[in-house]
Short mmCIF file of C-alpha atoms and ligand atoms in Angstrom, two decimals:
data_model
loop_
_atom_site.label_atom_id
_atom_site.label_comp_id
_atom_site.label_asym_id
_atom_site.label_seq_id
_atom_site.Cartn_x
_atom_site.Cartn_y
_atom_site.Cartn_z
CA MET K 13 -14.63 11.40 66.27
CA LYS K 14 -17.20 9.30 64.59
CA LYS K 15 -16.52 8.51 61.04
CA LYS K 16 -18.98 10.17 58.65
CA ALA K 17 -20.79 7.67 56.74
CA PRO K 18 -20.20 8.10 52.95
CA ARG K 19 -23.04 9.56 51.19
CA PRO K 20 -24.98 6.84 49.34
CA ARG K 21 -24.38 7.34 45.38
CA SER K 22 -28.00 6.64 44.87
CA ALA K 23 -28.57 9.83 46.61
CA LYS K 24 -27.22 11.83 43.78
CA PRO K 25 -29.70 13.36 41.61
CA ARG K 26 -30.22 11.07 38.29
CA ARG K 27 -29.46 12.43 35.00
CA ALA K 28 -30.39 11.50 31.69
CA VAL K 29 -26.96 12.42 30.18
CA PRO K 30 -24.14 11.45 32.56
CA ALA K 31 -21.48 13.78 33.08
CA GLY K 32 -17.86 12.43 33.25
CA LYS K 33 -16.83 9.11 32.20
CA PRO K 34 -19.37 6.29 31.54
CA TRP K 35 -17.47 4.28 34.36
CA ALA K 36 -17.71 6.88 36.85
CA GLY K 37 -20.13 4.64 39.00
CA ARG K 38 -17.20 2.37 39.85
CA PHE K 39 -14.72 4.96 40.57
CA THR K 40 -14.09 7.18 43.54
CA ARG K 41 -11.79 9.65 41.98
CA GLY K 42 -11.25 11.14 38.53
CA ALA K 43 -8.61 10.41 36.19
CA ASP K 44 -5.01 12.03 36.55
CA PRO K 45 -4.65 14.51 33.63
CA ALA K 46 -1.41 13.02 32.51
CA ALA K 47 -3.14 9.62 32.58
CA GLU K 48 -6.06 10.92 30.53
CA ARG K 49 -3.69 12.41 28.00
CA PHE K 50 -1.96 9.07 27.72
CA THR K 51 -4.89 7.01 27.14
CA ALA K 52 -6.83 9.18 24.80
CA SER K 53 -7.00 8.07 21.25
CA LEU K 54 -9.37 10.68 19.92
CA ALA K 55 -6.77 12.74 18.12
CA PHE K 56 -6.21 9.87 15.84
CA ASP K 57 -9.11 7.80 15.98
CA ARG K 58 -11.71 10.64 15.21
CA ARG K 59 -10.95 9.81 11.56
CA LEU K 60 -13.21 6.67 11.95
CA TRP K 61 -16.39 8.77 12.73
CA PRO K 62 -18.32 7.98 9.51
CA HIS K 63 -17.63 4.19 10.23
CA ASP K 64 -18.54 4.33 13.85
CA ILE K 65 -21.89 6.09 13.13
CA ALA K 66 -22.65 3.76 10.23
CA GLY K 67 -21.87 0.71 12.81
CA SER K 68 -24.06 2.18 15.51
CA LEU K 69 -27.01 2.91 13.15
CA ALA K 70 -26.71 -0.90 12.02
CA TRP K 71 -26.47 -2.02 15.67
CA ALA K 72 -29.68 0.01 16.62
CA ARG K 73 -31.50 -1.90 14.03
CA ALA K 74 -30.26 -5.13 15.07
CA LEU K 75 -31.13 -4.19 18.72
CA ALA K 76 -34.67 -3.50 17.43
CA ARG K 77 -34.93 -6.71 15.22
CA ALA K 78 -33.76 -8.53 18.71
CA GLY K 79 -36.64 -6.85 20.46
CA VAL K 80 -34.22 -4.92 22.82
CA LEU K 81 -35.35 -1.68 21.40
CA THR K 82 -38.76 -0.51 20.34
CA ALA K 83 -39.00 0.90 16.73
CA ALA K 84 -39.50 4.23 18.32
CA GLU K 85 -36.33 3.85 20.37
CA ARG K 86 -34.49 2.60 17.21
CA ASP K 87 -35.76 5.64 15.18
CA ALA K 88 -35.00 8.10 17.93
CA ILE K 89 -31.44 6.82 18.17
CA GLY K 90 -31.23 6.84 14.45
CA ARG K 91 -32.31 10.61 14.19
CA GLY K 92 -29.85 11.35 16.88
CA LEU K 93 -27.08 9.75 15.12
CA GLU K 94 -27.87 11.48 11.92
CA ALA K 95 -27.61 14.82 13.90
CA VAL K 96 -24.29 13.66 15.25
CA ARG K 97 -23.21 12.74 11.65
CA GLY K 98 -24.43 16.29 10.53
CA GLU K 99 -22.20 18.11 13.45
CA LEU K 100 -19.11 15.91 12.40
CA ALA K 101 -19.34 16.50 8.75
CA ALA K 102 -20.06 20.34 9.28
CA GLY K 103 -16.86 20.61 11.71
CA THR K 104 -19.25 21.74 14.51
CA PHE K 105 -18.97 18.54 16.86
CA PRO K 106 -17.75 19.36 20.27
CA PHE K 107 -14.95 16.99 20.55
CA ARG K 108 -13.87 15.93 24.13
CA PRO K 109 -10.65 14.44 24.67
CA GLU K 110 -11.58 13.48 28.37
CA LEU K 111 -14.06 10.98 26.83
CA GLU K 112 -10.84 9.09 25.44
CA ASP K 113 -11.84 8.08 21.87
CA ILE K 114 -14.24 8.68 19.14
CA HIS K 115 -16.55 5.99 20.14
CA MET K 116 -17.52 7.59 23.68
CA ASN K 117 -17.59 10.99 22.10
CA ILE K 118 -20.22 10.05 19.58
CA GLU K 119 -22.30 8.14 22.15
CA ARG K 120 -22.10 11.00 24.65
CA ARG K 121 -23.14 13.45 22.06
CA LEU K 122 -26.07 11.32 21.03
CA GLN K 123 -27.27 11.16 24.64
CA GLU K 124 -27.14 14.80 24.67
CA ILE K 125 -29.12 15.15 21.87
CA VAL K 126 -31.72 12.39 22.30
CA GLY K 127 -31.75 12.15 25.87
CA GLU K 128 -31.97 8.95 28.12
CA VAL K 129 -32.81 6.49 24.96
CA GLY K 130 -29.53 7.33 23.70
CA GLY K 131 -28.05 5.36 26.76
CA LYS K 132 -29.70 2.16 25.17
CA LEU K 133 -27.42 2.08 22.21
CA HIS K 134 -24.49 0.42 23.94
CA THR K 135 -26.58 -2.50 25.08
CA GLY K 136 -24.86 -5.73 24.27
CA ARG K 137 -21.97 -3.92 22.57
CA SER K 138 -18.55 -3.11 23.66
CA ARG K 139 -16.00 -0.83 22.42
CA ASN K 140 -13.82 -3.89 21.70
CA ASP K 141 -15.92 -5.20 19.00
CA GLN K 142 -17.21 -1.66 17.95
CA ILE K 143 -13.33 -0.61 16.94
CA ALA K 144 -12.87 -4.00 15.35
CA LEU K 145 -15.66 -3.10 13.13
CA ASP K 146 -15.12 0.35 12.61
CA GLU K 147 -11.52 -0.53 11.31
CA ARG K 148 -12.81 -3.03 8.94
CA LEU K 149 -15.36 -0.49 7.66
CA TYR K 150 -12.62 1.83 7.06
CA LEU K 151 -10.43 -0.66 5.58
CA ARG K 152 -13.05 -1.48 3.01
CA GLU K 153 -12.95 2.15 1.75
CA VAL K 154 -9.18 2.47 2.01
CA LEU K 155 -8.85 -0.72 -0.17
CA ALA K 156 -10.95 0.67 -2.90
CA ARG K 157 -9.09 3.88 -2.79
CA THR K 158 -5.66 1.88 -2.93
CA ASP K 159 -6.87 -0.13 -5.80
CA ALA K 160 -7.93 2.99 -7.71
CA GLY K 161 -4.50 4.66 -6.95
CA LEU K 162 -2.52 1.50 -8.04
CA ARG K 163 -4.52 1.48 -11.27
CA ARG K 164 -3.78 5.20 -12.11
CA VAL K 165 0.00 4.32 -11.71
CA GLU K 166 -0.37 1.40 -13.66
CA GLU K 167 -2.35 3.24 -16.54
CA THR K 168 0.50 5.72 -16.88
CA LEU K 169 3.21 3.24 -17.03
CA VAL K 170 1.33 1.36 -19.73
CA ALA K 171 0.92 4.57 -21.64
CA ARG K 172 4.59 5.29 -21.38
CA ALA K 173 5.31 1.69 -22.41
CA ALA K 174 3.15 1.95 -25.39
CA GLU K 175 5.38 4.92 -26.64
CA THR K 176 8.52 3.00 -26.05
CA VAL K 177 8.00 -0.61 -27.52
CA ASP K 178 10.73 -0.05 -29.98
CA ALA K 179 13.18 2.01 -27.81
CA PRO K 180 16.32 0.03 -26.81
CA LEU K 181 17.75 0.47 -23.65
CA PRO K 182 20.64 -1.37 -22.04
CA GLY K 183 19.38 -4.20 -19.61
CA TYR K 184 21.57 -4.56 -16.39
CA THR K 185 22.41 -7.49 -14.17
CA HIS K 186 24.68 -6.49 -11.26
CA LEU K 187 24.30 -3.04 -12.36
CA GLN K 188 26.66 -3.95 -15.30
CA ARG K 189 25.65 -3.76 -18.76
CA ALA K 190 24.20 -7.14 -19.71
CA GLN K 191 21.90 -7.43 -22.70
CA PRO K 192 19.64 -4.87 -24.82
CA ILE K 193 16.09 -4.75 -23.83
CA VAL K 194 13.29 -2.09 -24.94
CA LEU K 195 12.29 0.60 -22.56
CA ALA K 196 8.62 -0.56 -22.46
CA HIS K 197 9.76 -3.99 -21.04
CA HIS K 198 11.39 -2.31 -18.37
CA LEU K 199 8.33 -0.02 -17.63
CA LEU K 200 6.04 -3.11 -17.83
CA ALA K 201 7.96 -4.97 -15.31
CA TYR K 202 6.51 -2.61 -12.73
CA VAL K 203 3.01 -2.96 -14.22
CA PHE K 204 3.19 -6.65 -13.23
CA MET K 205 4.51 -6.09 -9.82
CA LEU K 206 1.76 -3.51 -9.06
CA GLU K 207 -0.76 -6.03 -10.48
CA ARG K 208 0.48 -8.61 -7.82
CA ASP K 209 0.04 -5.68 -5.29
CA ARG K 210 -3.43 -5.40 -6.31
CA GLY K 211 -4.11 -8.95 -5.80
CA ARG K 212 -2.66 -8.69 -2.26
CA PHE K 213 -4.88 -6.00 -1.18
CA ARG K 214 -7.82 -7.70 -2.74
CA ASP K 215 -6.99 -10.88 -0.85
CA CYS K 216 -6.69 -8.75 2.34
CA GLY K 217 -10.16 -7.39 1.60
CA ALA K 218 -11.53 -10.90 1.18
CA ARG K 219 -10.20 -12.28 4.54
CA ALA K 220 -11.40 -8.94 6.41
CA ASP K 221 -14.79 -9.32 5.09
CA ALA K 222 -16.32 -10.62 8.13
CA LEU K 223 -18.45 -8.96 10.84
CA PRO K 224 -16.84 -8.82 14.29
CA LEU K 225 -19.85 -6.95 15.85
CA GLY K 226 -21.65 -9.19 18.25
CA ALA K 227 -18.52 -10.49 19.89
CA GLY K 228 -19.16 -8.06 22.75
CA ALA K 229 -16.34 -7.38 25.04
CA LEU K 230 -14.93 -10.93 24.70
CA ALA K 231 -17.80 -13.38 25.04
CA GLY K 232 -20.45 -12.73 22.68
CA THR K 233 -23.31 -10.41 23.20
CA ALA K 234 -26.08 -11.72 25.70
CA PHE K 235 -28.99 -10.40 23.56
CA PRO K 236 -30.38 -12.48 20.71
CA VAL K 237 -28.94 -10.30 17.99
CA ASP K 238 -29.06 -11.89 14.43
CA ARG K 239 -25.46 -11.52 13.43
CA GLU K 240 -26.09 -12.72 9.96
CA ALA K 241 -28.69 -10.19 9.28
CA LEU K 242 -26.46 -7.36 10.79
CA ALA K 243 -23.55 -8.75 8.59
CA ARG K 244 -25.97 -8.36 5.63
CA ASP K 245 -26.95 -5.00 6.76
CA LEU K 246 -23.19 -3.82 6.84
CA GLY K 247 -22.34 -5.63 3.85
CA PHE K 248 -20.26 -8.34 5.20
CA ARG K 249 -19.82 -11.61 3.50
CA ALA K 250 -19.67 -13.53 6.78
CA VAL K 251 -19.53 -13.21 10.64
CA THR K 252 -16.60 -13.68 12.60
CA PRO K 253 -17.00 -17.39 14.17
CA ASN K 254 -15.28 -16.70 17.38
CA SER K 255 -15.67 -13.67 19.86
CA LEU K 256 -12.43 -13.93 21.40
CA ASP K 257 -10.65 -13.88 18.10
CA ALA K 258 -12.97 -11.16 16.90
CA VAL K 259 -11.84 -8.70 19.37
CA SER K 260 -8.34 -9.44 19.38
CA ASP K 261 -7.48 -10.07 15.84
CA ARG K 262 -5.83 -7.36 13.65
CA ASP K 263 -4.68 -9.78 10.88
CA TYR K 264 -6.65 -7.46 8.57
CA LEU K 265 -4.49 -4.62 9.63
CA LEU K 266 -1.29 -6.63 9.18
CA GLU K 267 -2.27 -7.79 5.88
CA PHE K 268 -2.97 -4.28 4.65
CA LEU K 269 0.51 -3.31 6.12
CA ALA K 270 2.19 -6.04 4.60
CA ALA K 271 0.79 -5.46 1.22
CA ALA K 272 1.56 -1.64 1.51
CA ALA K 273 5.08 -2.48 2.46
CA VAL K 274 5.55 -4.73 -0.71
CA ALA K 275 3.87 -2.33 -2.95
CA GLY K 276 6.16 0.60 -1.27
CA MET K 277 9.22 -1.57 -1.92
CA HIS K 278 8.07 -1.97 -5.73
CA LEU K 279 7.65 1.86 -5.97
CA SER K 280 10.81 2.46 -4.35
CA ARG K 281 12.63 0.38 -6.81
CA LEU K 282 11.08 2.11 -9.64
CA ALA K 283 11.96 5.59 -7.89
CA ALA K 284 15.41 4.11 -7.55
CA ASP K 285 15.89 3.32 -11.17
CA LEU K 286 14.54 6.73 -12.39
CA THR K 287 16.94 8.80 -9.94
CA LEU K 288 19.63 6.50 -11.31
CA TRP K 289 18.70 7.21 -14.73
CA ALA K 290 18.47 10.94 -14.28
CA THR K 291 22.24 11.31 -13.04
CA ALA K 292 24.59 12.73 -15.72
CA GLU K 293 26.58 9.33 -15.87
CA PHE K 294 23.42 7.74 -17.23
CA GLY K 295 21.35 10.39 -18.73
CA PHE K 296 18.42 8.55 -19.68
CA VAL K 297 15.76 10.35 -18.29
CA GLU K 298 15.01 13.92 -17.32
CA PHE K 299 12.48 14.95 -14.58
CA SER K 300 10.09 17.59 -15.30
CA ASP K 301 10.89 20.79 -13.44
CA ALA K 302 7.56 20.38 -11.74
CA PHE K 303 8.81 17.31 -10.09
CA ALA K 304 12.30 18.27 -9.00
CA THR K 305 13.78 20.78 -6.67
CA GLY K 306 16.95 22.90 -6.86
CA SER K 307 19.82 23.38 -4.41
CA SER K 308 19.84 26.09 -2.04
CA ILE K 309 23.84 26.64 -2.71
CA MET K 310 24.53 24.99 -5.89
CA PRO K 311 22.76 26.87 -8.80
CA GLN K 312 23.23 24.21 -11.30
CA LYS K 313 21.46 21.24 -9.36
CA LYS K 314 18.18 19.72 -10.26
CA ASN K 315 17.63 17.16 -7.83
CA PRO K 316 14.77 14.24 -8.24
CA ASP K 317 13.14 14.94 -4.76
CA VAL K 318 10.00 13.64 -5.25
CA ALA K 319 11.46 10.09 -6.74
CA GLU K 320 13.70 10.04 -3.82
CA LEU K 321 10.95 10.66 -1.36
CA VAL K 322 8.83 7.82 -3.09
CA ARG K 323 11.80 5.78 -2.40
CA GLY K 324 12.21 6.90 1.15
CA LYS K 325 8.62 6.58 2.07
CA SER K 326 8.99 2.65 1.93
CA GLY K 327 11.04 2.87 5.41
CA ARG K 328 7.86 3.98 7.16
CA LEU K 329 5.76 1.50 5.46
CA TYR K 330 8.11 -1.31 6.61
CA GLY K 331 8.31 0.31 10.06
CA ASN K 332 4.54 0.50 10.43
CA LEU K 333 4.09 -3.28 9.60
CA VAL K 334 6.88 -4.09 12.17
CA ALA K 335 5.41 -1.83 14.79
CA VAL K 336 1.91 -3.42 14.59
CA LEU K 337 3.42 -7.06 14.42
CA THR K 338 5.37 -6.05 17.63
CA THR K 339 2.56 -4.74 19.48
CA LEU K 340 0.52 -7.97 18.96
CA LYS K 341 3.20 -10.35 19.67
CA GLY K 342 2.55 -11.94 23.17
CA LEU K 343 -0.62 -10.41 23.78
CA PRO K 344 -2.95 -12.48 25.94
CA LEU K 345 -6.55 -13.17 24.60
CA ALA K 346 -8.90 -11.24 24.33
CA TYR K 347 -8.79 -7.43 24.06
CA ASN K 348 -5.97 -5.54 25.69
CA SER K 349 -5.27 -1.78 25.43
CA ASP K 350 -2.17 -2.31 23.57
CA LEU K 351 -4.36 -2.94 20.42
CA GLN K 352 -5.07 0.85 20.56
CA GLU K 353 -1.44 1.24 19.21
CA ASP K 354 -2.52 -0.24 15.97
CA LYS K 355 -3.92 2.84 14.63
CA GLU K 356 -1.24 5.35 14.11
CA PRO K 357 0.83 2.93 12.30
CA PHE K 358 -2.22 1.89 10.17
CA PHE K 359 -3.28 5.49 9.33
CA ASP K 360 0.17 6.40 8.61
CA SER K 361 0.54 3.57 6.07
CA VAL K 362 -2.79 4.61 4.45
CA ASP K 363 -1.77 8.13 4.20
CA THR K 364 1.58 7.58 2.94
CA LEU K 365 0.59 5.15 0.22
CA GLU K 366 -2.18 7.40 -0.88
CA ALA K 367 0.25 10.34 -1.17
CA VAL K 368 2.68 8.06 -3.05
CA LEU K 369 0.21 6.83 -5.47
CA ALA K 370 -1.26 10.27 -6.11
CA VAL K 371 2.20 11.77 -6.88
CA LEU K 372 3.47 9.19 -9.14
CA PRO K 373 1.08 9.37 -12.21
CA PRO K 374 1.91 12.97 -13.07
CA MET K 375 5.51 12.47 -12.38
CA LEU K 376 5.82 9.35 -14.57
CA ALA K 377 3.77 11.07 -17.31
CA SER K 378 5.92 13.99 -17.27
CA LEU K 379 9.23 12.31 -17.50
CA THR K 380 11.34 12.84 -20.80
CA PHE K 381 13.30 9.66 -21.90
CA ARG K 382 16.41 10.35 -23.68
CA THR K 383 15.88 7.52 -25.98
CA ASP K 384 18.79 8.58 -28.28
CA ARG K 385 21.19 8.09 -25.50
CA MET K 386 19.31 4.94 -24.43
CA ARG K 387 19.87 3.25 -27.87
CA ARG K 388 23.32 4.29 -28.16
CA ALA K 389 24.17 2.79 -24.60
CA ALA K 390 22.33 -0.30 -25.43
CA GLY K 391 24.74 -1.29 -28.05
CA GLU K 392 28.10 -0.55 -26.27
CA HIS K 393 30.18 -2.65 -23.92
CA PHE K 394 29.74 -5.76 -25.62
CA ALA K 395 25.95 -5.93 -24.99
CA THR K 396 25.27 -8.30 -27.86
CA ALA K 397 28.16 -10.99 -26.98
CA THR K 398 25.53 -13.48 -25.85
CA ASP K 399 24.12 -12.93 -29.39
CA LEU K 400 27.57 -13.89 -30.91
CA ALA K 401 27.56 -17.00 -28.91
CA ASP K 402 24.11 -17.93 -29.90
CA TYR K 403 25.06 -17.20 -33.36
CA LEU K 404 27.83 -19.99 -33.13
CA VAL K 405 25.26 -22.43 -31.43
CA ARG K 406 23.12 -21.93 -34.37
CA LYS K 407 26.08 -22.72 -36.63
CA GLY K 408 26.64 -26.13 -34.45
CA LEU K 409 29.10 -25.20 -31.67
CA PRO K 410 27.90 -26.41 -28.25
CA PHE K 411 26.92 -23.32 -25.97
CA ARG K 412 29.80 -23.72 -23.50
CA GLU K 413 32.30 -23.78 -26.41
CA ALA K 414 30.68 -20.92 -28.12
CA HIS K 415 30.87 -18.88 -24.54
CA ALA K 416 34.51 -19.56 -24.38
CA VAL K 417 35.25 -18.40 -28.12
CA VAL K 418 33.31 -15.29 -27.58
CA GLY K 419 35.15 -14.75 -24.20
CA ARG K 420 38.41 -14.72 -26.07
CA VAL K 421 36.95 -12.28 -28.76
CA VAL K 422 36.08 -9.76 -26.06
CA ARG K 423 39.41 -10.27 -24.41
CA TYR K 424 41.13 -9.44 -27.67
CA ALA K 425 38.73 -6.46 -28.33
CA LEU K 426 39.49 -5.16 -24.96
CA ASP K 427 43.10 -5.33 -25.63
CA GLU K 428 42.78 -3.78 -28.89
CA GLY K 429 40.60 -0.94 -27.54
CA LYS K 430 37.87 -1.84 -29.71
CA GLY K 431 34.07 -2.73 -29.55
CA LEU K 432 32.35 -5.88 -30.88
CA GLU K 433 30.95 -3.77 -33.65
CA ASP K 434 34.52 -2.54 -34.67
CA LEU K 435 35.85 -6.13 -35.24
CA GLY K 436 36.38 -7.22 -39.12
CA LEU K 437 34.98 -10.58 -40.38
CA ASP K 438 38.81 -11.61 -40.71
CA GLU K 439 39.65 -10.51 -37.09
CA LEU K 440 36.44 -12.51 -35.99
CA ARG K 441 37.13 -15.55 -37.96
CA ARG K 442 40.50 -16.02 -36.27
CA PHE K 443 38.42 -17.13 -33.34
CA SER K 444 36.16 -19.56 -35.15
CA PRO K 445 35.95 -20.56 -38.67
CA ARG K 446 32.06 -21.09 -38.25
CA ILE K 447 31.69 -17.16 -38.30
CA ASP K 448 30.53 -15.78 -41.76
CA GLY K 449 29.47 -12.73 -43.27
CA ASP K 450 26.10 -13.06 -41.82
CA VAL K 451 27.41 -12.75 -38.36
CA LYS K 452 27.12 -8.75 -38.62
CA ASP K 453 23.46 -8.84 -38.85
CA ALA K 454 23.15 -11.44 -36.13
CA ILE K 455 24.79 -9.04 -33.48
CA THR K 456 23.01 -5.89 -33.86
CA VAL K 457 20.97 -4.46 -31.07
CA ASP K 458 17.76 -4.98 -33.09
CA ALA K 459 18.82 -8.44 -33.91
CA SER K 460 19.31 -9.11 -30.42
CA LEU K 461 16.18 -7.77 -29.26
CA ARG K 462 14.07 -9.51 -32.13
CA ALA K 463 15.48 -12.81 -31.24
CA ARG K 464 14.07 -12.52 -27.71
CA ALA K 465 10.52 -13.46 -28.86
CA VAL K 466 9.56 -15.93 -26.22
CA THR K 467 6.45 -15.01 -23.98
CA GLY K 468 7.76 -12.57 -21.57
CA GLY K 469 10.77 -11.53 -23.64
CA THR K 470 11.88 -8.21 -24.68
CA ALA K 471 11.45 -8.64 -28.52
CA PRO K 472 9.18 -5.70 -29.51
CA ASP K 473 6.59 -8.17 -30.66
CA ALA K 474 6.80 -10.02 -27.52
CA VAL K 475 6.41 -6.73 -25.39
CA ARG K 476 3.45 -5.58 -27.74
CA ARG K 477 1.67 -8.84 -26.47
CA ALA K 478 2.68 -8.09 -22.85
CA LEU K 479 1.52 -4.61 -23.26
CA ALA K 480 -2.08 -6.05 -24.39
CA LEU K 481 -2.08 -8.46 -21.42
CA ALA K 482 -1.18 -5.69 -19.24
CA ARG K 483 -3.76 -3.32 -20.42
CA ALA K 484 -6.41 -5.96 -19.97
CA LEU K 485 -5.30 -6.77 -16.32
CA VAL K 486 -5.22 -3.10 -15.48
CA ALA K 487 -8.66 -2.49 -16.81
CA ARG K 488 -10.10 -5.36 -14.62
CA ALA K 489 -11.78 -4.10 -11.65
N1 LIG Z 504 -9.97 3.23 21.81
C1 LIG Z 504 -9.91 1.71 21.95
C2 LIG Z 504 -8.99 1.27 20.85
O1 LIG Z 504 -8.60 1.79 19.99
C3 LIG Z 504 -11.33 1.11 21.69
C4 LIG Z 504 -11.51 0.06 22.39
C5 LIG Z 504 -11.32 0.43 23.88
N2 LIG Z 504 -11.68 -0.86 24.77
C6 LIG Z 504 -11.25 -0.90 26.16
N3 LIG Z 504 -11.71 -1.76 26.50
N4 LIG Z 504 -10.51 -0.01 26.52
O2 LIG Z 504 -8.64 0.04 20.85
#
């Protein structure tokens, strides 16, 4: 039997708007449905649509400046993209998962709306430089929101600190009572951590501030696009200097994920402190009912679920960082589809951090601090033993000897079942003749606090200065 000659493809009717995939020309059969489902990213990358459209509008302008599009073509594409934007904003956009991702969905819709000229938009561009651009534009917005969210948490902590500059609290090392501090000092510790976090996100933004568009698929676009002008158009300070790097680099995501992991760790520690303080054993804080839950079986329970989940969310923030690091490891240059796996961890960290930053300010603002219990606890368990040793130092004893003397005092008091404050002057003098009547005033909680007046110390005056500094830092944009 004579073999039937294949029908030449050019014999097919030409259509302004292609059906099927953009690469259908090269393929003799369609995608397996399982493969299509497997490769689709539309379900999660659709959130990039505003940035994809902004990037395409700028690309059309750049193509016109390069003489690739006429002004009329640029304007037709611009109007079409605005129409697509309108549909996406209104929720009427016809998403088609078989078109894989948000880029091809938007481009196809543009072609449907404006006809043949829509097919000119992708000239000299690749989804490889397109996605790198979309992510950087989205990240810029995320970083602004993250900074605002961190500042709101800081502002709440600063406000609570302003109320508690004179509220003594036991300070701990090894989770053992160590020395008295004031509550404001503890709260401000977190403000300074979060300030470093803001700095990390700022640094991430500064390095991400380069335009990848124009890298094309990997080798650079073959049309005379003025990338510097395009960068200015899109608000970037610089252009990426290497097209291979531009399409395979995800450092900007890693830096965001790393900063988010560190911030999550800080907030996890804050949440851990609060859950510990809310136990009956500590009793230093009570959560508002609005930020607690009960038990389905134990009627008496009030659980700090919100704080626990803030603590728990740090796990996903770490996991997302490690996921993207692992995806990137060993990838040959330049673009590989593995890179599509960057999005879900990235978006999950964005959403997780945003949720944590949203719930913390009202939760922190509604805490009730049990300052009476804190003050009592601050003086117990030999909290001012170091101050007794410091007292002896001021009376001329070398610190190591003073430490040994006070160690013996503590041993004696423990054997007698007494606290430091219960010991009489005559009892104390048995350990050192340098101890005088002024000792009692030297080893109170307030004296202990006042003594730590160095910059960064817990003396209320020092804390007031730190509070002013924190206020200034938080106010800084
Ligand atoms: N959806 C893709 C991604 O997220 C866009 C780039 C696809 N490029 C490609 N050659 N398949 O990375």
